[in-house]
Amino acid sequence: MSIQRPSPQSSTAFDAHEPVIGSHPLLTDARVPQFGETREWNLNGVIRRPARLYAAAWTLVFSQELAEPSWNLLARELSMIMLNPRHPAVTAAGLSLKPTPANPSTVISELSHLRRLARWAEANGLPPELASWQDNDLRRLVSDLREQLSGNSVRHYIGTLKMLHQYGPALTGEGLRTDPWAGKSAREASQTPVAAAVSTPAIPPEQWFPLIRAAWTYVHTFAPDILRAHQRYQELVGNATKITGDQDARLTTWLADPANPIPVHAGPHDAGQNRGDVNWSLLTLMLGWDHSCVATIFGRNRTTGRQRIARVEDAVSGGHRTTTGVIDDLALIQRGDGTSTPWHRGLAPRAIGLERRMLRNACYVLVVGLSMMRDSEIHEIAPGSIVEYYGTPAIKSTKGKHDPDLPIKHWWITAPVAEAVVVAERLSERHDRLFPPMVRKSADVSRSHQMLEAFAAHVNTTGAGTGLQEIPPGKTRPHMFRRTMAMLTDQFPGSEIALGIQLKHIASRALANRSTQGYANADNSWAEHLESAIEAARFRRVEDLYRAHKAGEPIGYGPGAERMTQAFSGIQQTVQARGGDTIVERAMLRNARLSIRFGVLNHCVMDENNPVGAACLENAVVPEGHKGPLQDRCRPDRCANSVIGPEHTPIWASERQTLLTLIDTPGLSACRKAVLQRELGDVDAVIRKTHTDKEQE
């Protein structure tokens, strides 16, 4: 006896035979679902699906919790409005929505919210008709959600409830009659503060460095061997034939030439075979027959097969050359004991398939790790996407987030990323996808997190042979790479706008927005490395000053510059007296531990352990635990620790000219003019330092 499904309810706004897609560009030969289809709307082949999404993720499902007629109609009408915000029935209901249609993924997310609402309503004895719900019911719902979900998730649910109220005039059941949070945004209603930093964690340095190094080693060192082995294997397969009747003669000819190798298994990890066992399948292929003929040629249940096996095994015992793969001469790696060995035990057909997948994964690691592209943008990369963009190598791809028009954007790249893309192009067998699945040809897309996890696991499993450093366990996801690289890049001066451009966060005002700042926030796990990087950058600047001093160029003006000059002269004289070289100079510079902080208007050489003459500390309340100068109280005009460098003098001269212009402004008040005169005096005091030092020179 079959259970009869409840009849679907009719909509007052949409016709059952009406296509559900009217605002998106349609694909060729698209079969558009109709509004009256109550189980699902399959949008595959209807509108363009992002490369990173599976076919199942492009289907709106209205079954299970949404099978009840009232919930089913509400789900379909909500989806219809979101997909067609300027539908005549929507505008006729008095709704003025943004013209941009919602992405199907967004609609699917809203349907998941409806399913949870339906389950909650059933558990709490509420009817499926939302018009019957009261404000107290909605507040009770949100209270229950707070106990189960994060603040951001609750915010999204409140957004759904507000939408059900807003869309009420176009819904058959009129939606929610009231909005308990009228006048408040979903964020305010959920009491979710605006995060100062992106919640995505950075990848810890102990995980980041070995992962990136392993990926680069695969792409730069191992890739030529893997690609060459695959090409050779494809040649063997392409030249293979079925049984031709000359098996014994061909085997005799092969064994007669010492240059022809006999393939053997590399060891216990090679398909469960023992080291030195003949690889009969590969030998069959090398002899020119299809590997499916191995049972006929080297079958142990045939007399002729056993005879051929004996001949081959006798040749191996007699010292005939053997090989563990389709090619020899693999790249060598240096061992800890000073010896060099091949990085792989033997690229046989099974190993080639595995290593090609790992090489593809390594290419993905480098692209996602060093380009700051989103995972969705990486999966949109097609072969031939490396171009020159404003004189710099870049990858072109499709940007989907917040851009319904799917524009082609460019991401500047470095040489390792470019090399990874080139290798990935040679691996890809599709003209439209750089990172397609390599195991199941029928699969929709490659699972990014599985690619990352598989590569790390493979590196750790084969580390004894490849010499690669072990990658510590830990969660890695594409957006974590984007966050980590943004944080590292932010350590360079003036990087915020550049980061905004690369991350595609640039705002219409041509400045990086809040998201860029959040991505660039430092992570505690990187504190030690970032401090080391800053210290290294500071030492490079000190080296530049020392080279300028050696060349007879002024390194700056003022008492602080005089102390730096004396220190440099002492190092130079010591090196000359000892007959030292550049290495000795660098060592002495490091040991000198010169205290200097580089700035835009001046440099500061205050010694934290002996802050004599620091004007910024005079009559100042120093915060507990603070070390170093108080930068907001800096007085370059009278501080003994201030250094006015040659690069600073044009800035001070420009400031003086600006002040003179302001002072001569007609109608300027006396008090304002007095303030400007004091500022001019401070600037003149700084400029006099440079003039005095120049006269002394």
XYZ file of C-alpha atoms in Angstrom, residues 6-697:
692
model
C -0.085 15.688 -0.076
C -1.063 17.795 -3.065
C 1.103 20.892 -3.566
C -0.467 24.248 -2.875
C -0.974 26.797 -5.629
C 0.866 30.103 -5.604
C -0.951 33.419 -5.869
C 2.109 35.038 -7.471
C 3.739 32.488 -9.781
C 2.384 30.117 -12.412
C 3.220 26.415 -12.083
C 4.589 26.256 -15.654
C 6.720 29.374 -15.288
C 10.515 28.982 -15.707
C 12.351 29.594 -12.443
C 15.319 31.335 -14.083
C 14.638 34.647 -15.773
C 17.424 36.924 -14.543
C 20.564 34.824 -15.072
C 22.315 34.254 -18.419
C 21.300 30.792 -19.669
C 23.612 28.176 -21.114
C 23.077 26.748 -24.567
C 20.295 24.131 -24.752
C 19.321 24.866 -21.139
C 16.330 22.966 -19.742
C 15.004 25.434 -17.176
C 13.009 23.921 -14.266
C 9.449 25.126 -13.789
C 8.010 26.648 -10.632
C 5.555 23.782 -10.225
C 8.334 21.191 -9.771
C 8.066 20.472 -6.041
C 10.957 18.056 -5.397
C 13.974 19.923 -6.771
C 15.214 22.499 -9.254
C 18.343 21.188 -10.957
C 20.296 24.149 -12.338
C 23.152 22.108 -13.847
C 23.311 22.884 -17.540
C 20.975 25.846 -16.993
C 23.277 28.567 -15.638
C 27.022 28.552 -15.280
C 28.258 26.588 -12.264
C 31.505 27.674 -10.567
C 34.332 25.238 -11.178
C 34.824 24.460 -7.485
C 31.216 23.368 -6.880
C 29.877 19.867 -7.402
C 26.815 19.153 -9.495
C 24.912 18.274 -6.318
C 25.645 21.766 -4.984
C 23.775 23.346 -7.894
C 20.413 21.768 -7.104
C 17.674 23.352 -4.973
C 16.008 20.535 -3.020
C 12.490 20.915 -1.594
C 11.966 17.399 -0.218
C 12.272 15.963 3.313
C 11.573 18.724 5.895
C 10.200 20.951 3.116
C 7.878 18.322 1.652
C 4.874 19.543 3.695
C 2.749 21.628 1.251
C 2.919 24.948 3.144
C 6.674 24.771 3.717
C 7.200 23.513 0.170
C 5.330 26.439 -1.371
C 7.107 28.928 0.889
C 10.508 27.470 -0.074
C 9.731 27.638 -3.790
C 8.340 31.165 -3.621
C 11.298 32.405 -1.575
C 13.674 30.824 -4.104
C 11.740 32.314 -7.009
C 11.911 35.828 -5.558
C 15.638 35.568 -4.787
C 16.432 34.247 -8.265
C 14.167 36.829 -9.969
C 14.102 39.975 -7.775
C 12.510 42.097 -10.521
C 9.820 39.592 -11.498
C 6.558 41.361 -12.477
C 4.714 39.632 -9.635
C 7.340 40.821 -7.165
C 7.221 44.447 -8.269
C 3.396 44.311 -8.461
C 3.389 43.320 -4.783
C 5.164 46.582 -3.987
C 8.626 45.108 -3.364
C 11.588 47.104 -4.644
C 14.527 44.719 -4.391
C 18.050 45.018 -5.702
C 18.092 43.971 -9.365
C 20.977 41.541 -8.988
C 19.660 37.954 -8.718
C 20.915 35.801 -5.883
C 23.535 33.152 -6.458
C 22.005 29.648 -6.282
C 24.409 28.869 -3.425
C 22.853 31.717 -1.450
C 19.370 30.366 -2.157
C 20.438 26.885 -1.040
C 21.738 28.406 2.191
C 18.357 30.050 2.823
C 16.622 26.713 2.164
C 18.785 25.116 4.848
C 17.539 27.808 7.255
C 13.947 26.991 6.301
C 14.546 23.302 7.024
C 15.743 24.150 10.514
C 12.731 26.420 11.031
C 10.415 23.613 9.904
C 12.000 21.145 12.348
C 11.815 23.661 15.192
C 8.172 24.470 14.416
C 7.208 20.808 14.449
C 9.065 20.192 17.709
C 7.399 23.195 19.361
C 3.892 22.609 18.044
C 3.766 25.655 15.762
C 1.796 25.561 12.479
C 3.651 25.672 9.144
C 1.813 28.892 8.249
C 4.218 31.659 9.307
C 1.447 34.234 9.435
C 0.235 32.523 12.611
C 3.561 32.961 14.407
C 3.875 35.659 17.073
C 6.793 37.852 18.100
C 7.335 35.741 21.193
C 7.662 32.636 19.000
C 10.421 34.290 16.977
C 12.269 35.450 20.087
C 12.010 31.947 21.543
C 13.364 30.548 18.275
C 16.363 32.884 18.348
C 16.959 32.078 22.007
C 17.112 28.363 21.155
C 19.442 29.080 18.231
C 21.844 30.986 20.494
C 22.304 27.833 22.574
C 23.310 25.820 19.513
C 25.001 28.188 17.052
C 27.631 30.899 16.938
C 26.735 34.571 16.949
C 27.358 34.899 13.209
C 25.112 31.928 12.455
C 22.330 33.427 14.573
C 22.780 36.659 12.634
C 22.162 34.822 9.356
C 19.002 33.212 10.736
C 17.677 36.589 11.855
C 18.416 37.837 8.348
C 16.253 35.002 6.984
C 13.403 35.892 9.352
C 13.605 39.532 8.303
C 13.484 38.421 4.664
C 10.364 36.338 5.301
C 8.718 39.455 6.702
C 9.959 41.740 3.920
C 8.837 39.369 1.135
C 5.425 38.886 2.777
C 3.412 40.884 0.163
C 4.651 38.539 -2.593
C 4.210 35.290 -0.616
C 1.011 33.252 -0.748
C 0.954 32.772 3.019
C 1.977 36.416 3.607
C 5.138 35.360 5.436
C 5.861 36.703 8.906
C 3.417 39.451 9.848
C 5.841 41.368 12.068
C 9.551 41.950 12.490
C 10.475 41.968 16.189
C 13.753 43.662 15.291
C 12.362 46.440 13.092
C 14.811 49.297 12.751
C 17.756 47.072 13.623
C 20.102 45.236 11.323
C 20.527 41.490 11.690
C 23.934 42.126 13.251
C 22.480 44.504 15.824
C 19.575 42.162 16.558
C 21.924 39.218 17.091
C 24.302 41.396 19.133
C 27.197 40.272 16.960
C 30.037 42.803 17.096
C 32.036 43.702 14.019
C 35.212 41.668 14.321
C 38.401 43.687 14.260
C 40.212 40.754 12.695
C 39.332 38.047 10.233
C 38.332 34.926 12.149
C 40.285 32.698 9.781
C 43.416 31.470 11.584
C 46.844 31.630 10.035
C 48.733 28.421 9.328
C 51.384 27.990 12.064
C 54.969 28.545 10.860
C 56.055 25.045 11.872
C 53.473 23.742 9.399
C 53.742 26.472 6.767
C 57.457 26.252 6.019
C 57.819 22.471 5.468
C 54.591 22.407 3.430
C 55.668 25.216 1.080
C 59.219 23.832 0.806
C 57.925 20.354 -0.011
C 55.610 21.743 -2.670
C 58.424 23.761 -4.223
C 60.748 20.739 -4.209
C 58.118 18.696 -6.013
C 57.469 21.404 -8.604
C 61.061 22.450 -9.180
C 63.089 19.256 -8.594
C 60.829 16.213 -8.908
C 58.485 17.447 -11.655
C 60.898 16.871 -14.602
C 61.290 13.198 -13.620
C 57.558 12.660 -13.101
C 56.629 14.304 -16.403
C 59.379 12.459 -18.277
C 58.326 9.118 -16.775
C 54.692 9.703 -17.691
C 55.634 10.627 -21.251
C 57.754 7.476 -21.598
C 54.954 5.329 -20.182
C 52.469 6.862 -22.621
C 54.865 6.038 -25.477
C 55.086 2.417 -24.337
C 51.295 2.146 -24.105
C 50.846 3.817 -27.497
C 53.263 1.405 -29.211
C 51.934 -1.730 -27.517
C 50.150 -4.382 -29.598
C 48.339 -7.617 -29.001
C 50.063 -11.032 -29.232
C 51.849 -11.335 -32.594
C 53.284 -14.888 -32.347
C 56.955 -13.908 -32.006
C 57.077 -13.897 -28.223
C 60.207 -16.031 -27.825
C 62.130 -14.301 -30.604
C 61.338 -10.853 -29.253
C 62.339 -11.891 -25.701
C 65.603 -13.353 -27.021
C 66.419 -10.114 -28.832
C 65.636 -8.075 -25.688
C 67.821 -10.207 -23.405
C 70.673 -10.260 -25.903
C 71.208 -6.510 -25.566
C 72.689 -5.593 -22.142
C 71.347 -2.044 -22.561
C 67.764 -3.305 -22.408
C 66.787 -3.299 -18.708
C 64.624 -5.850 -16.938
C 62.079 -4.038 -14.726
C 61.901 -5.221 -11.119
C 59.796 -4.119 -8.174
C 61.373 -1.580 -5.842
C 60.228 -3.076 -2.554
C 57.411 -4.053 -0.220
C 55.547 -0.770 -0.790
C 55.428 -1.420 -4.523
C 52.032 -3.141 -4.941
C 52.920 -5.627 -2.207
C 55.841 -7.098 -4.168
C 59.228 -8.001 -2.770
C 62.270 -6.038 -3.775
C 63.917 -7.527 -6.860
C 60.873 -9.465 -8.099
C 60.457 -9.012 -11.838
C 57.694 -6.635 -12.827
C 56.128 -8.882 -15.439
C 53.433 -6.429 -16.468
C 55.950 -3.668 -17.184
C 58.313 -6.086 -18.931
C 55.454 -7.148 -21.201
C 54.880 -3.489 -22.054
C 58.577 -2.872 -22.704
C 58.646 -5.836 -25.061
C 55.953 -4.100 -27.102
C 52.820 -5.979 -26.034
C 49.815 -4.664 -24.222
C 50.133 -5.323 -20.477
C 46.899 -7.329 -20.628
C 48.914 -10.001 -22.441
C 51.080 -10.704 -19.412
C 49.118 -13.839 -18.472
C 49.633 -15.270 -21.956
C 53.338 -14.487 -22.234
C 54.488 -15.008 -18.639
C 51.698 -17.155 -17.234
C 52.844 -19.787 -14.747
C 50.060 -22.168 -15.781
C 51.616 -22.624 -19.226
C 54.792 -24.446 -20.111
C 55.928 -21.707 -22.495
C 55.177 -19.073 -19.845
C 57.230 -20.885 -17.197
C 60.106 -21.266 -19.664
C 60.135 -17.527 -20.424
C 59.982 -16.736 -16.703
C 63.004 -18.939 -16.079
C 64.970 -17.251 -18.874
C 64.276 -13.793 -17.461
C 65.060 -14.795 -13.862
C 68.294 -16.462 -14.997
C 69.263 -13.246 -16.774
C 68.626 -11.238 -13.596
C 70.687 -13.716 -11.564
C 73.431 -13.482 -14.166
C 73.784 -9.728 -13.686
C 71.624 -8.380 -16.497
C 70.823 -4.690 -15.974
C 67.615 -4.039 -14.062
C 65.470 -0.992 -13.489
C 62.726 -0.123 -11.023
C 60.820 2.223 -13.318
C 60.195 3.274 -16.871
C 63.099 5.747 -16.696
C 66.406 5.967 -14.873
C 68.660 8.877 -13.874
C 66.245 10.423 -11.381
C 67.187 13.637 -9.596
C 69.563 13.137 -6.682
C 69.045 14.428 -3.163
C 71.687 15.038 -0.523
C 71.532 12.830 2.567
C 72.634 13.809 6.034
C 75.719 11.579 5.744
C 76.893 13.443 2.625
C 75.815 10.802 0.108
C 73.500 11.403 -2.850
C 70.649 9.072 -3.787
C 67.685 9.234 -6.203
C 64.594 10.830 -4.667
C 62.372 7.871 -5.658
C 62.942 4.109 -5.625
C 61.466 3.681 -9.077
C 58.771 5.323 -11.183
C 56.810 2.268 -12.273
C 53.309 2.786 -13.771
C 51.513 2.637 -10.419
C 54.015 5.053 -8.856
C 53.723 7.412 -11.825
C 49.983 7.768 -11.287
C 50.454 8.483 -7.594
C 53.300 10.948 -8.098
C 51.387 12.813 -10.826
C 48.547 13.362 -8.371
C 50.966 14.508 -5.691
C 52.668 16.839 -8.162
C 49.273 18.302 -9.070
C 48.613 18.778 -5.353
C 52.010 20.457 -4.920
C 51.182 22.882 -7.728
C 47.935 23.712 -5.969
C 49.764 24.286 -2.665
C 52.104 26.815 -4.261
C 49.324 28.660 -6.088
C 46.984 28.836 -3.086
C 49.852 29.559 -0.713
C 51.685 32.311 -2.583
C 49.111 34.027 -4.809
C 46.444 35.049 -2.228
C 43.741 33.812 -4.613
C 40.499 32.322 -3.310
C 39.917 28.621 -3.803
C 37.033 29.379 -6.189
C 39.294 31.605 -8.279
C 42.038 28.974 -8.456
C 39.621 26.356 -9.766
C 38.593 28.783 -12.518
C 42.157 28.971 -13.854
C 42.407 27.491 -17.340
C 45.566 26.458 -19.199
C 47.261 29.439 -20.819
C 46.288 31.835 -18.025
C 49.740 33.300 -17.326
C 49.887 36.768 -18.866
C 51.772 40.014 -18.443
C 49.741 42.554 -16.493
C 51.200 46.063 -16.247
C 54.640 44.673 -16.983
C 54.500 41.942 -14.310
C 53.622 38.218 -14.648
C 50.082 37.512 -13.483
C 47.381 34.834 -13.508
C 44.049 35.676 -15.038
C 40.963 33.990 -13.649
C 37.278 34.552 -12.966
C 36.299 36.415 -9.804
C 32.893 35.344 -8.567
C 32.536 36.678 -5.027
C 30.450 39.877 -4.926
C 30.695 40.072 -8.717
C 27.647 38.565 -10.473
C 29.094 39.586 -13.842
C 32.014 37.154 -13.256
C 34.772 39.497 -14.439
C 38.211 38.312 -15.487
C 40.719 39.589 -12.929
C 44.493 39.423 -12.644
C 46.610 38.346 -9.673
C 50.306 39.201 -9.741
C 52.513 36.175 -9.140
C 56.117 35.297 -8.399
C 58.373 32.878 -10.262
C 57.531 29.797 -8.100
C 53.805 30.287 -8.726
C 54.393 30.749 -12.448
C 56.435 27.541 -12.530
C 53.701 25.696 -10.638
C 51.087 26.859 -13.137
C 53.226 25.719 -16.074
C 53.679 22.272 -14.510
C 49.958 22.042 -13.723
C 49.192 22.836 -17.367
C 51.287 19.849 -18.442
C 49.445 17.629 -15.969
C 45.928 18.778 -16.840
C 44.084 16.852 -19.520
C 41.323 19.440 -19.858
C 41.347 22.655 -21.834
C 39.124 24.504 -19.354
C 40.517 23.456 -15.981
C 43.977 23.601 -14.455
C 43.186 21.388 -11.456
C 40.686 18.726 -12.609
C 40.240 15.386 -10.827
C 42.943 12.886 -11.792
C 41.521 9.671 -10.318
C 37.857 9.560 -11.296
C 37.389 11.171 -14.668
C 33.666 11.478 -14.032
C 34.155 13.513 -10.849
C 32.945 17.094 -10.874
C 35.853 18.888 -9.209
C 38.918 18.226 -7.117
C 38.327 18.535 -3.385
C 40.784 21.203 -2.309
C 41.085 20.142 1.322
C 41.689 16.540 0.237
C 44.442 17.697 -2.104
C 46.148 19.485 0.785
C 45.733 16.599 3.206
C 46.833 13.977 0.666
C 49.981 15.910 -0.194
C 50.998 16.378 3.440
C 50.342 12.710 4.202
C 52.356 11.591 1.164
C 55.291 13.828 2.101
C 55.341 12.367 5.605
C 55.030 8.780 4.331
C 57.832 9.066 1.774
C 60.087 11.455 3.688
C 62.756 8.799 4.251
C 63.232 8.526 0.486
C 62.591 12.081 -0.669
C 64.457 13.762 2.174
C 61.584 16.201 2.702
C 60.935 17.569 6.172
C 57.962 16.109 8.011
C 54.846 18.298 7.978
C 53.274 18.493 11.462
C 49.612 17.469 11.664
C 47.062 20.224 11.621
C 44.094 21.553 9.720
C 44.886 23.412 6.498
C 42.268 25.004 4.271
C 42.580 27.268 1.211
C 41.354 30.403 3.000
C 43.984 29.856 5.702
C 46.754 30.170 3.090
C 45.241 33.441 1.865
C 45.148 34.744 5.421
C 48.741 33.681 6.183
C 50.256 35.179 3.036
C 48.383 38.439 3.558
C 49.779 38.644 7.090
C 53.336 38.046 5.884
C 53.052 40.550 3.043
C 51.744 43.216 5.399
C 55.142 43.418 7.084
C 56.417 45.472 4.135
C 55.966 49.266 4.353
C 53.019 50.719 2.451
C 51.537 47.317 1.787
C 47.893 47.949 2.682
C 46.759 49.276 -0.695
C 48.826 46.671 -2.554
C 47.212 43.964 -0.436
C 43.778 45.395 -1.198
C 44.503 45.139 -4.912
C 45.844 41.578 -4.753
C 43.086 40.345 -2.433
C 40.472 42.123 -4.609
C 39.354 44.084 -1.544
C 40.107 47.445 -3.133
C 37.268 49.893 -2.528
C 35.903 52.576 -4.847
C 37.783 55.196 -2.861
C 41.035 53.499 -3.953
C 41.979 52.473 -0.418
C 42.141 49.033 1.130
C 39.052 48.292 3.184
C 38.412 46.717 6.586
C 38.697 43.167 5.227
C 42.259 43.828 4.054
C 43.262 45.062 7.502
C 41.692 41.985 9.082
C 43.535 39.597 6.776
C 46.820 41.364 7.502
C 46.539 41.231 11.309
C 49.464 39.434 12.901
C 49.019 35.968 14.369
C 50.546 35.014 17.724
C 52.064 31.825 16.318
C 54.127 33.950 13.882
C 55.312 36.521 16.431
C 58.860 35.186 16.695
C 59.283 34.848 12.920
C 57.834 38.290 12.217
C 60.132 39.892 14.774
C 63.076 38.121 13.151
C 61.960 39.367 9.734
C 61.669 42.945 11.014
C 65.094 42.688 12.634
C 66.559 41.362 9.379
C 65.019 44.271 7.439
C 66.428 46.733 9.982
C 69.919 45.207 9.661
C 69.753 45.545 5.858
C 69.057 49.264 6.311
C 72.044 49.529 8.678
C 74.206 47.849 6.041
C 73.053 50.410 3.480
C 74.070 53.229 5.817
C 77.462 51.610 6.394
C 78.075 51.277 2.649
C 77.139 54.939 2.191
C 79.633 55.865 4.939
C 82.389 53.838 3.236
C 81.635 55.619 -0.033
C 82.093 59.001 1.671
C 78.418 59.915 1.473
C 76.651 61.594 4.437
C 74.466 59.174 6.380
C 72.576 61.930 8.203
C 72.775 65.085 10.278
C 72.603 65.821 13.988
C 74.206 64.381 17.149
C 72.682 60.965 16.515
C 74.238 60.811 13.060
C 77.608 61.764 14.539
C 77.456 58.774 16.912
C 76.541 56.463 14.015
C 79.440 57.850 11.949
C 81.904 57.261 14.781
C 80.679 53.682 15.192
C 80.987 53.027 11.451
C 84.467 54.565 11.323
C 85.594 52.353 14.202
C 84.343 49.223 12.433
C 85.955 50.274 9.157
C 89.326 50.951 10.802
C 89.258 47.640 12.679
C 88.463 45.683 9.523
C 91.274 47.418 7.622
C 93.730 46.812 10.439
C 92.900 43.109 10.557
C 92.765 42.699 6.787
C 89.157 41.544 6.989
C 86.605 41.212 4.219
C 82.870 41.766 3.777
C 82.037 38.787 5.988
C 84.054 40.296 8.846
C 82.323 43.651 8.328
C 78.874 42.037 8.548
C 79.856 40.172 11.705
C 81.141 43.347 13.345
C 78.011 45.264 12.350
C 75.855 42.601 13.972
C 77.976 42.512 17.120
C 77.889 46.307 17.386
C 74.121 46.071 17.995
C 73.545 49.641 16.846
C 70.225 50.902 18.137
C 68.343 52.664 15.348
C 64.669 53.003 14.442
C 63.948 54.122 10.911
C 61.199 56.671 10.308
C 59.630 58.789 7.592
C 60.644 62.192 9.041
C 63.769 61.149 10.936
C 65.578 58.172 12.478
C 66.016 57.551 16.211
C 69.189 56.084 17.748
C 68.027 56.088 21.368
C 69.551 53.285 23.446
C 66.856 51.675 25.612
C 69.432 50.867 28.286
C 70.821 54.445 28.345
C 68.155 56.890 27.094
C 70.242 60.019 27.717
C 69.080 63.052 25.761
C 65.783 61.509 24.680
C 63.492 64.544 24.439
C 60.401 62.351 24.130
C 60.909 61.026 27.672
C 61.303 64.427 29.349
C 58.485 65.050 31.853
C 56.601 62.098 30.365
C 54.642 59.345 32.090
C 56.083 56.154 30.600
C 53.547 53.275 30.482
C 54.481 50.259 32.569
C 56.517 47.752 30.577
C 57.187 50.180 27.715
C 60.655 50.211 26.190
C 62.066 52.577 23.631
C 61.020 56.078 22.595
C 57.530 57.560 22.792
C 57.051 58.176 19.100
C 54.090 60.537 19.446
C 56.319 62.904 21.532
C 59.250 62.891 19.079
C 61.090 66.244 18.807
C 63.539 66.033 15.888
C 64.402 69.730 16.338
C 66.055 69.313 19.736
C 66.565 65.603 20.495
C 70.130 64.342 20.731
C 69.051 60.955 19.397
C 67.456 62.267 16.207
C 69.050 61.567 12.827
C 67.951 63.636 9.829
C 68.893 61.561 6.815
C 69.460 62.867 3.284
C 66.100 61.356 2.320
C 64.371 63.453 4.990
C 65.653 66.899 3.996
C 63.293 67.359 0.991
C 60.327 66.581 3.261
C 61.346 69.214 5.812
C 62.061 71.766 3.064
C 58.626 71.133 1.605
C 57.034 71.515 5.044
C 58.819 74.858 5.507
C 57.520 76.142 2.182
C 53.984 75.034 3.077
C 54.120 76.863 6.411
C 55.398 80.051 4.766
C 52.522 79.906 2.292
C 49.979 79.436 5.082
C 51.452 82.277 7.133
C 51.088 84.647 4.174
C 47.408 83.720 3.761
C 45.326 86.949 3.801
C 42.910 87.261 6.707
C 44.645 84.651 8.859
C 43.848 85.116 12.550
C 46.615 86.201 14.883
C 46.421 83.106 17.088
C 46.546 80.791 14.074
C 49.510 82.693 12.663
C 51.305 82.391 16.005
C 50.864 78.620 15.994
C 52.209 78.399 12.452
C 55.199 80.561 13.412
C 56.053 78.173 16.263
C 55.827 75.230 13.887
C 58.040 77.094 11.423
C 60.612 77.636 14.164
C 60.689 73.906 14.902
C 61.154 73.117 11.200
C 63.909 75.719 10.850
C 65.701 74.173 13.825
C 65.744 70.819 12.031
C 66.916 72.355 8.762
C 69.692 74.278 10.550
C 71.088 70.927 11.726
C 71.553 69.810 8.141
C 73.080 73.136 7.101
C 75.468 73.178 10.066
C 76.691 69.681 9.380
C 77.134 70.457 5.692
C 79.224 73.530 6.518
C 81.390 71.465 8.850
C 81.945 68.981 6.083
